[in-house]
Short mmCIF file of C-alpha atoms and ligand atoms in Angstrom, two decimals:
data_model
loop_
_atom_site.label_atom_id
_atom_site.label_comp_id
_atom_site.label_asym_id
_atom_site.label_seq_id
_atom_site.Cartn_x
_atom_site.Cartn_y
_atom_site.Cartn_z
CA MET A 1 -0.72 -42.87 -7.03
CA LYS A 2 -0.28 -40.25 -9.58
CA SER A 3 -0.37 -36.41 -8.84
CA GLN A 4 -4.16 -36.19 -9.88
CA ASP A 5 -5.25 -38.79 -7.65
CA LEU A 6 -3.18 -37.49 -4.58
CA PHE A 7 -4.48 -34.15 -5.03
CA GLU A 8 -8.22 -35.33 -5.93
CA GLN A 9 -7.83 -36.83 -2.34
CA ALA A 10 -6.01 -34.44 -0.17
CA LYS A 11 -8.49 -31.43 -1.43
CA THR A 12 -10.98 -33.30 0.53
CA LEU A 13 -9.39 -33.40 3.50
CA MET A 14 -6.68 -30.18 3.30
CA PRO A 15 -8.44 -26.52 2.28
CA GLY A 16 -7.15 -26.01 -1.17
CA GLY A 17 -5.79 -30.04 -0.82
CA VAL A 18 -1.60 -28.03 0.23
CA SER A 19 -0.22 -27.24 3.35
CA SER A 20 0.34 -23.90 1.98
CA PRO A 21 -1.28 -21.62 -0.62
CA VAL A 22 1.72 -21.06 -3.46
CA ARG A 23 1.35 -24.65 -4.40
CA ALA A 24 -1.61 -25.38 -5.12
CA ILE A 25 -0.98 -24.91 -9.07
CA LYS A 26 -3.17 -25.82 -11.63
CA PRO A 27 -4.94 -27.51 -12.52
CA TYR A 28 -3.22 -30.54 -10.04
CA PRO A 29 0.16 -29.65 -8.80
CA PHE A 30 2.63 -32.29 -9.00
CA TYR A 31 3.66 -34.55 -6.20
CA THR A 32 7.67 -34.88 -5.72
CA ALA A 33 9.06 -38.29 -4.61
CA ARG A 34 12.74 -37.32 -4.00
CA ALA A 35 15.07 -34.46 -5.09
CA GLU A 36 18.74 -34.54 -5.66
CA GLY A 37 20.62 -31.51 -6.55
CA SER A 38 19.43 -29.65 -8.66
CA HIS A 39 16.45 -32.05 -9.77
CA LEU A 40 13.10 -32.91 -8.54
CA THR A 41 11.49 -36.09 -9.53
CA THR A 42 7.82 -36.34 -9.08
CA VAL A 43 5.95 -39.15 -8.39
CA ASP A 44 4.73 -39.93 -12.13
CA GLY A 45 7.78 -40.27 -13.05
CA THR A 46 9.30 -37.39 -14.37
CA THR A 47 12.69 -35.63 -14.03
CA LEU A 48 12.70 -31.56 -13.44
CA ILE A 49 15.33 -28.98 -13.34
CA ASP A 50 14.18 -27.15 -9.63
CA CYS A 51 14.44 -23.68 -10.03
CA CYS A 52 12.04 -23.06 -6.72
CA MET A 53 14.77 -24.78 -4.57
CA ALA A 54 11.42 -25.21 -1.88
CA TYR A 55 11.26 -21.65 -2.42
CA GLY A 56 14.89 -20.16 -1.40
CA PRO A 57 16.41 -22.78 1.62
CA LEU A 58 18.49 -24.69 -0.59
CA LEU A 59 21.37 -22.79 -1.74
CA LEU A 60 23.43 -25.77 -2.00
CA GLY A 61 20.83 -27.62 -3.41
CA HIS A 62 19.08 -30.75 -2.55
CA ALA A 63 20.34 -33.86 -0.13
CA HIS A 64 23.63 -32.47 -0.29
CA PRO A 65 25.78 -35.60 1.34
CA GLU A 66 27.31 -33.17 3.90
CA ILE A 67 24.08 -31.58 5.19
CA LYS A 68 22.98 -34.86 4.98
CA LYS A 69 25.69 -36.81 6.95
CA ALA A 70 25.64 -34.58 9.49
CA ILE A 71 21.75 -34.45 10.10
CA ALA A 72 22.12 -38.31 9.92
CA ALA A 73 24.71 -38.23 13.02
CA ARG A 74 22.52 -35.84 14.98
CA LEU A 75 19.69 -38.56 14.65
CA GLU A 76 21.80 -41.06 15.68
CA LYS A 77 21.92 -39.16 19.58
CA GLY A 78 17.87 -38.02 19.36
CA TRP A 79 16.76 -35.12 17.75
CA LEU A 80 14.84 -33.02 20.43
CA TYR A 81 15.58 -32.90 23.91
CA GLY A 82 14.08 -29.53 25.39
CA THR A 83 17.38 -28.14 26.62
CA PRO A 84 19.45 -25.99 25.15
CA ILE A 85 22.11 -28.17 23.03
CA PRO A 86 26.58 -27.06 22.97
CA GLU A 87 26.20 -26.22 18.96
CA GLU A 88 23.91 -22.97 19.74
CA PRO A 89 25.98 -20.61 21.36
CA GLU A 90 28.55 -22.26 18.33
CA PHE A 91 25.82 -21.40 15.10
CA ALA A 92 25.17 -17.96 17.19
CA ARG A 93 28.33 -16.85 17.36
CA LEU A 94 29.06 -17.75 13.23
CA ILE A 95 26.13 -15.69 12.34
CA THR A 96 26.64 -12.68 14.90
CA GLY A 97 30.08 -13.27 13.03
CA ASP A 98 28.57 -12.71 9.62
CA HIS A 99 26.51 -9.74 10.35
CA PRO A 100 28.52 -6.84 12.09
CA GLY A 101 26.31 -4.76 14.44
CA MET A 102 24.24 -8.07 15.13
CA ASP A 103 24.74 -8.93 18.79
CA MET A 104 23.07 -11.19 20.03
CA VAL A 105 20.70 -14.35 18.41
CA ARG A 106 17.37 -16.16 19.22
CA PHE A 107 16.49 -19.08 17.16
CA VAL A 108 12.65 -19.72 16.28
CA SER A 109 10.88 -22.44 13.69
CA SER A 110 10.30 -20.09 10.56
CA GLY A 111 10.89 -16.31 9.63
CA SER A 112 6.82 -16.07 10.48
CA GLU A 113 8.00 -15.92 13.99
CA ALA A 114 11.14 -14.31 13.60
CA THR A 115 9.52 -11.20 12.00
CA MET A 116 6.72 -11.32 14.59
CA ALA A 117 8.77 -11.98 17.62
CA ALA A 118 10.95 -8.61 15.74
CA ILE A 119 8.15 -6.32 15.60
CA ARG A 120 6.93 -7.49 18.74
CA LEU A 121 10.29 -6.27 20.42
CA ALA A 122 10.55 -3.08 18.22
CA ARG A 123 7.45 -1.82 20.24
CA GLY A 124 8.98 -3.21 24.04
CA PHE A 125 11.75 -1.38 22.75
CA THR A 126 10.71 2.03 21.60
CA GLY A 127 7.47 2.08 23.73
CA LYS A 128 5.79 3.36 19.99
CA SER A 129 2.88 1.72 18.37
CA ASP A 130 2.68 1.67 14.25
CA ILE A 131 5.29 -0.04 12.14
CA VAL A 132 5.81 0.54 8.17
CA LYS A 133 6.08 -2.12 5.62
CA ILE A 134 7.13 -1.63 2.07
CA GLU A 135 3.88 -2.64 -0.41
CA GLY A 136 4.94 -6.55 -1.21
CA GLY A 137 7.00 -6.85 1.23
CA PHE A 138 6.01 -10.57 2.47
CA HIS A 139 7.52 -11.43 6.12
CA GLY A 140 4.66 -14.34 6.50
CA ALA A 141 1.29 -15.12 7.52
CA HIS A 142 0.85 -13.35 10.66
CA ASP A 143 -1.45 -10.34 11.46
CA ALA A 144 0.50 -6.99 11.46
CA VAL A 145 2.13 -7.72 8.04
CA LEU A 146 -0.97 -9.83 6.39
CA VAL A 147 -1.74 -6.50 3.89
CA LYS A 148 -0.14 -5.42 0.41
CA ALA A 149 2.12 -9.10 1.27
CA GLY A 150 4.29 -10.24 -1.51
CA SER A 151 3.42 -13.63 -3.81
CA GLY A 152 0.75 -15.64 -2.30
CA ALA A 153 -1.57 -13.11 -1.25
CA THR A 154 -0.79 -10.86 -4.77
CA THR A 155 -1.36 -13.85 -6.78
CA MET A 156 -4.71 -14.95 -5.50
CA GLY A 157 -5.85 -11.26 -5.56
CA VAL A 158 -6.47 -11.35 -2.14
CA PRO A 159 -4.52 -8.45 -1.01
CA ASP A 160 -5.89 -8.74 3.34
CA SER A 161 -6.76 -11.69 4.50
CA ALA A 162 -9.96 -12.23 6.43
CA GLY A 163 -9.95 -12.67 9.73
CA VAL A 164 -6.74 -10.27 9.84
CA LEU A 165 -8.54 -6.99 13.10
CA ARG A 166 -8.81 -3.79 11.33
CA ASP A 167 -7.88 -2.37 14.41
CA LEU A 168 -4.61 -3.88 14.57
CA VAL A 169 -3.51 -3.27 10.54
CA ALA A 170 -4.12 -0.18 11.50
CA HIS A 171 -1.16 -0.21 13.03
CA THR A 172 0.66 -0.89 9.89
CA ARG A 173 1.49 1.79 7.93
CA GLN A 174 2.42 0.88 4.06
CA LEU A 175 4.81 2.93 1.59
CA PRO A 176 6.38 1.91 -2.08
CA TYR A 177 9.92 0.48 -2.46
CA ASN A 178 12.24 2.24 -4.00
CA ASP A 179 10.90 5.56 -2.02
CA PRO A 180 12.82 7.64 0.02
CA GLU A 181 10.44 10.34 0.49
CA ALA A 182 7.60 8.89 0.86
CA LEU A 183 8.67 7.49 4.25
CA GLU A 184 10.40 10.77 5.38
CA THR A 185 7.12 12.28 4.48
CA LEU A 186 5.06 9.84 6.73
CA LEU A 187 8.00 9.81 9.76
CA ALA A 188 7.51 13.71 9.84
CA LYS A 189 4.00 13.40 10.42
CA ASN A 190 3.71 10.85 12.57
CA THR A 191 6.04 10.11 15.97
CA ASP A 192 4.61 6.99 16.95
CA VAL A 193 6.42 4.70 14.37
CA ALA A 194 8.07 1.93 16.26
CA ALA A 195 9.93 -0.08 13.44
CA LEU A 196 10.22 -0.21 9.48
CA ILE A 197 10.71 -3.90 8.79
CA ILE A 198 11.57 -4.41 4.40
CA GLU A 199 12.66 -7.19 2.67
CA PRO A 200 16.13 -5.16 0.90
CA VAL A 201 15.76 -6.92 -1.96
CA LEU A 202 12.16 -7.98 -2.66
CA GLY A 203 12.02 -11.15 -3.34
CA ASN A 204 8.41 -11.94 -2.83
CA ILE A 205 7.33 -10.24 -5.71
CA GLY A 206 10.59 -10.15 -7.42
CA PRO A 207 13.30 -9.69 -7.10
CA VAL A 208 12.76 -6.08 -7.33
CA ILE A 209 16.29 -4.59 -6.55
CA PRO A 210 17.01 -1.28 -4.40
CA LYS A 211 17.64 1.62 -6.54
CA ASP A 212 21.12 3.11 -5.88
CA GLY A 213 21.49 4.80 -2.07
CA TYR A 214 17.91 3.91 -1.46
CA LEU A 215 19.17 1.17 1.87
CA LYS A 216 21.08 3.65 2.91
CA ASP A 217 18.51 6.47 2.68
CA ILE A 218 16.09 4.79 5.31
CA ARG A 219 19.24 4.23 7.06
CA GLU A 220 19.34 7.54 7.80
CA ILE A 221 15.85 8.21 7.81
CA THR A 222 14.85 6.12 9.99
CA LYS A 223 17.71 6.74 12.86
CA ALA A 224 17.11 10.79 12.37
CA HIS A 225 13.21 9.88 13.97
CA ASP A 226 14.21 7.59 16.07
CA VAL A 227 12.57 4.24 14.42
CA LEU A 228 14.15 1.09 14.28
CA LEU A 229 14.63 -0.98 10.78
CA ILE A 230 14.20 -4.32 10.50
CA PHE A 231 16.07 -6.30 7.42
CA ASP A 232 13.90 -9.29 7.01
CA GLU A 233 16.44 -11.09 5.04
CA VAL A 234 14.42 -14.32 5.64
CA ILE A 235 15.23 -14.75 1.87
CA THR A 236 18.00 -12.08 1.49
CA GLY A 237 20.57 -13.75 4.25
CA TYR A 238 23.45 -15.70 2.97
CA ARG A 239 22.08 -15.66 -0.20
CA LEU A 240 23.30 -12.80 -1.45
CA GLY A 241 26.34 -13.24 0.25
CA ILE A 242 27.93 -14.02 3.67
CA GLY A 243 25.87 -11.41 6.09
CA GLY A 244 22.85 -11.01 3.45
CA ALA A 245 22.22 -7.55 2.07
CA GLN A 246 23.42 -5.43 4.92
CA VAL A 247 26.95 -6.73 4.22
CA LYS A 248 26.75 -6.48 0.47
CA PHE A 249 24.90 -2.61 0.76
CA GLY A 250 26.89 -1.46 3.70
CA VAL A 251 23.88 -0.71 5.86
CA ARG A 252 23.60 -1.73 9.63
CA PRO A 253 19.72 -2.09 10.56
CA ASP A 254 18.61 -2.36 14.22
CA LEU A 255 17.24 -6.15 13.62
CA THR A 256 17.58 -8.76 11.19
CA THR A 257 15.41 -11.42 11.09
CA LEU A 258 16.25 -15.09 9.12
CA GLY A 259 15.07 -18.32 8.14
CA LYS A 260 15.47 -20.16 4.96
CA ILE A 261 19.19 -21.34 3.77
CA ILE A 262 20.03 -20.95 7.71
CA GLY A 263 17.81 -23.98 8.81
CA GLY A 264 20.23 -25.86 5.61
CA GLY A 265 16.34 -27.45 4.40
CA LEU A 266 14.72 -27.48 7.85
CA PRO A 267 12.31 -25.39 9.46
CA ILE A 268 13.33 -22.60 11.21
CA GLY A 269 14.05 -18.89 11.85
CA ALA A 270 16.00 -16.16 14.27
CA PHE A 271 16.33 -13.07 14.66
CA CYS A 272 19.49 -10.83 16.31
CA GLY A 273 20.20 -7.44 16.88
CA LYS A 274 22.09 -4.75 18.80
CA ARG A 275 22.62 -6.24 22.58
CA GLU A 276 20.46 -3.15 23.76
CA ILE A 277 17.97 -4.43 22.05
CA MET A 278 18.07 -7.65 21.81
CA SER A 279 18.49 -7.84 26.10
CA LEU A 280 14.88 -6.76 26.57
CA VAL A 281 14.01 -10.31 25.02
CA ALA A 282 12.70 -12.98 27.46
CA PRO A 283 13.84 -14.54 30.33
CA GLN A 284 16.65 -12.00 30.13
CA GLY A 285 14.25 -8.71 29.54
CA PRO A 286 10.28 -8.15 29.89
CA VAL A 287 9.17 -8.91 25.73
CA TYR A 288 8.42 -12.29 25.69
CA GLN A 289 9.07 -14.99 23.26
CA ALA A 290 9.28 -18.57 23.28
CA GLY A 291 8.34 -21.93 21.25
CA THR A 292 8.66 -25.47 22.15
CA PHE A 293 11.52 -26.38 18.51
CA SER A 294 13.37 -23.33 19.07
CA GLY A 295 16.69 -24.37 18.43
CA ASN A 296 15.33 -27.47 17.06
CA PRO A 297 18.62 -29.45 17.28
CA LEU A 298 18.58 -30.95 13.87
CA SER A 299 17.59 -27.62 11.85
CA LEU A 300 20.83 -26.45 13.91
CA THR A 301 22.59 -29.02 12.62
CA ALA A 302 21.98 -29.00 9.24
CA GLY A 303 21.84 -24.50 9.48
CA ILE A 304 25.42 -25.35 10.54
CA ALA A 305 26.55 -27.11 8.35
CA THR A 306 25.49 -25.28 5.67
CA ILE A 307 26.79 -22.21 6.68
CA ARG A 308 30.32 -23.50 7.56
CA TRP A 309 30.06 -25.00 4.06
CA LEU A 310 29.70 -21.48 2.87
CA HIS A 311 32.70 -20.30 5.02
CA ASP A 312 34.79 -23.38 3.44
CA HIS A 313 33.96 -22.26 0.37
CA PRO A 314 34.58 -18.99 -0.93
CA ALA A 315 33.98 -18.83 -4.48
CA THR A 316 30.56 -20.20 -4.28
CA TYR A 317 28.36 -16.39 -4.65
CA ALA A 318 31.19 -15.78 -7.14
CA ASP A 319 30.20 -18.59 -9.06
CA LEU A 320 26.53 -18.53 -8.51
CA GLU A 321 26.34 -14.86 -9.62
CA GLU A 322 28.27 -15.87 -13.06
CA LYS A 323 25.45 -18.62 -13.58
CA THR A 324 22.62 -15.90 -13.24
CA ARG A 325 25.09 -13.37 -15.59
CA GLY A 326 25.10 -16.70 -18.27
CA ILE A 327 21.31 -16.47 -18.46
CA GLU A 328 21.09 -12.82 -18.59
CA GLU A 329 24.02 -13.20 -21.45
CA SER A 330 22.16 -15.90 -23.48
CA LEU A 331 18.57 -14.14 -23.20
CA ALA A 332 20.17 -10.74 -24.21
CA GLY A 333 22.22 -12.36 -27.23
CA LYS A 334 19.36 -14.48 -28.58
CA GLY A 335 17.19 -11.01 -28.64
CA LYS A 336 14.81 -12.09 -25.80
CA THR A 337 12.21 -9.62 -25.70
CA GLY A 338 9.03 -7.73 -24.32
CA GLY A 339 9.70 -7.95 -21.23
CA SER A 340 13.15 -7.53 -18.83
CA PHE A 341 15.24 -9.94 -16.95
CA VAL A 342 16.10 -8.98 -13.71
CA ARG A 343 18.76 -11.03 -11.43
CA ILE A 344 20.24 -10.44 -8.35
CA ALA A 345 23.35 -12.88 -7.25
CA SER A 346 21.59 -16.62 -7.70
CA MET A 347 17.85 -14.66 -7.32
CA PHE A 348 16.03 -14.09 -11.15
CA LYS A 349 13.21 -13.79 -12.59
CA TYR A 350 11.65 -12.88 -16.31
CA PHE A 351 9.15 -9.79 -16.14
CA PHE A 352 6.41 -10.04 -18.71
CA ARG A 353 6.43 -6.04 -18.34
CA SER A 354 9.32 -3.72 -20.82
CA LYS A 355 10.95 -2.45 -18.14
CA ALA A 356 12.18 -3.78 -14.93
CA PRO A 357 9.91 -3.22 -12.02
CA GLN A 358 10.68 -0.73 -9.24
CA ASN A 359 8.12 -1.40 -6.68
CA TYR A 360 4.38 -3.08 -6.07
CA THR A 361 2.70 -1.00 -8.23
CA GLU A 362 4.77 -1.60 -11.70
CA VAL A 363 5.10 -5.68 -10.31
CA LYS A 364 1.21 -5.77 -10.71
CA GLU A 365 1.99 -4.22 -13.89
CA CYS A 366 2.98 -7.66 -15.80
CA ASP A 367 1.25 -9.63 -18.26
CA THR A 368 0.57 -13.01 -15.96
CA ALA A 369 -1.59 -14.31 -18.38
CA ALA A 370 1.90 -14.55 -20.57
CA PHE A 371 3.50 -15.67 -17.66
CA THR A 372 1.34 -18.46 -16.75
CA ARG A 373 1.91 -20.29 -20.64
CA PHE A 374 5.52 -19.60 -20.04
CA TRP A 375 5.66 -21.24 -16.78
CA GLN A 376 3.83 -24.05 -18.38
CA LYS A 377 5.76 -24.36 -21.61
CA MET A 378 8.67 -24.62 -19.48
CA LEU A 379 7.20 -27.30 -17.26
CA ALA A 380 6.81 -29.26 -20.13
CA ARG A 381 10.59 -28.62 -21.09
CA GLY A 382 11.53 -30.12 -17.49
CA ILE A 383 11.99 -26.53 -15.36
CA PHE A 384 10.08 -25.81 -12.60
CA LEU A 385 9.83 -22.13 -12.22
CA PRO A 386 7.96 -21.17 -9.08
CA PRO A 387 4.25 -21.35 -10.18
CA SER A 388 3.57 -16.81 -10.13
CA GLN A 389 5.00 -14.17 -12.06
CA PHE A 390 5.53 -12.74 -8.69
CA GLU A 391 7.91 -15.60 -6.74
CA THR A 392 11.15 -15.37 -7.63
CA ASN A 393 13.74 -18.09 -9.18
CA PHE A 394 16.62 -19.31 -7.20
CA LEU A 395 19.51 -21.24 -8.40
CA SER A 396 21.85 -23.01 -5.96
CA VAL A 397 25.52 -24.46 -6.05
CA ALA A 398 24.28 -27.73 -7.51
CA HIS A 399 22.27 -26.51 -10.96
CA THR A 400 25.20 -27.58 -13.78
CA LYS A 401 26.26 -26.02 -17.15
CA GLU A 402 23.51 -28.51 -18.69
CA ASN A 403 20.82 -27.05 -16.77
CA LEU A 404 21.71 -23.71 -17.35
CA GLU A 405 21.71 -24.67 -21.10
CA ALA A 406 18.28 -26.23 -20.70
CA ILE A 407 16.76 -23.14 -18.62
CA CYS A 408 17.93 -20.36 -21.41
CA GLY A 409 17.12 -22.87 -24.25
CA GLY A 410 13.66 -22.38 -22.49
CA TYR A 411 13.77 -18.65 -21.95
CA THR A 412 14.87 -18.40 -25.40
CA ALA A 413 12.49 -21.14 -27.61
N1 PLP B 1 10.02 -12.88 5.20
C1 PLP B 1 10.16 -13.20 4.01
C2 PLP B 1 11.01 -12.28 3.45
C3 PLP B 1 9.42 -14.36 3.39
O1 PLP B 1 10.22 -14.57 2.12
C4 PLP B 1 9.35 -15.61 4.19
C5 PLP B 1 8.63 -16.92 3.47
O2 PLP B 1 8.78 -16.41 2.19
C6 PLP B 1 8.82 -15.46 5.24
C7 PLP B 1 9.68 -14.39 5.93
C8 PLP B 1 8.17 -16.00 6.17
O3 PLP B 1 9.15 -17.49 6.98
P1 PLP B 1 8.63 -18.67 6.65
O4 PLP B 1 7.99 -19.12 5.54
O5 PLP B 1 9.61 -19.86 7.24
O6 PLP B 1 7.23 -18.33 7.89
#
């Protein structure tokens, strides 16, 4: 069956026809039959260069042979036990080893679960009620953080969700990104803030890059006010390098949330932090957190294989950086104008705004109609970009020189 027919059916059976809002591409999404390396093949028989990579997890590309082998070997042993598995301490050691200052980890099943638990933990540890998030930052689809939250909600023009209690959201303060003074002012007035949760690089409306010193400034300000700093590295973890944004920018948060890449393409999340804070998590402490699928053997297997592969291939991040640099240089060389190209590591975006945006307000100034025309043109050329001006494009280890030439050709056509 073709994509259009599948979507007609799905719409009668599933809200909006999809399992997650951003997939509801107009007039209908393509349905994927299979994927390998840097390519997706649709049920309609089209092969596309993928610059979405499932919104970030697939740093090594689709169906990477070593990850596939590891998953297949695990399948032979069964895939869910409801007991600990020997790989858990191994993976915990890998993750804590890669993130200085993070002493303990809890594995969960999604990034949303990780941020939800990290926020609860911050409240449990500090005994304070409020949290601060950054406008345009997305931390998953749970109540406390569904305010001015990233691409999905921004694209749909629904910055808040129906069904979220006003009383609950009253405990969520919003601040602009790249504005340490705003944080200082808020914390000077409000002594009931448990944590600041922040994507160190805004990945859900960007990438929007931190100004020089911004992350260090917010570290100092939060410390001075006894507020925990939570780095939500669900996107940036192992994307910006081993150790994510905290290592790249030399800033140590109190808690970190991870997801996406650490599952090697299978569902996962994790939160980690200093021992004195993590010791409060049940059953060691009073902050409850639990899950049937937590520490899922298949996800852990794919995740360990991915992170080990990255350790074994130290040139990976420099190679990936070269790829986005190449696109930038190609655009500059061909005089691409009218917008701004932003990149960091293997994340990139062409914003339809003359200057690179610094925060949510500026991102919203982009010409979204121009983006939609451009997106359709790229798809017609066989290049799948995330279908929103507010979603980051991702490259992987699998993207080839030819893929990059095709991408650059699309940008400058
Ligand atoms: N945090 C960030 C920064 C994210 O980008 C996302 C998802 O895109 C999440 C949390 C939620 O992760 P998940 O979709 O695995 O629940």
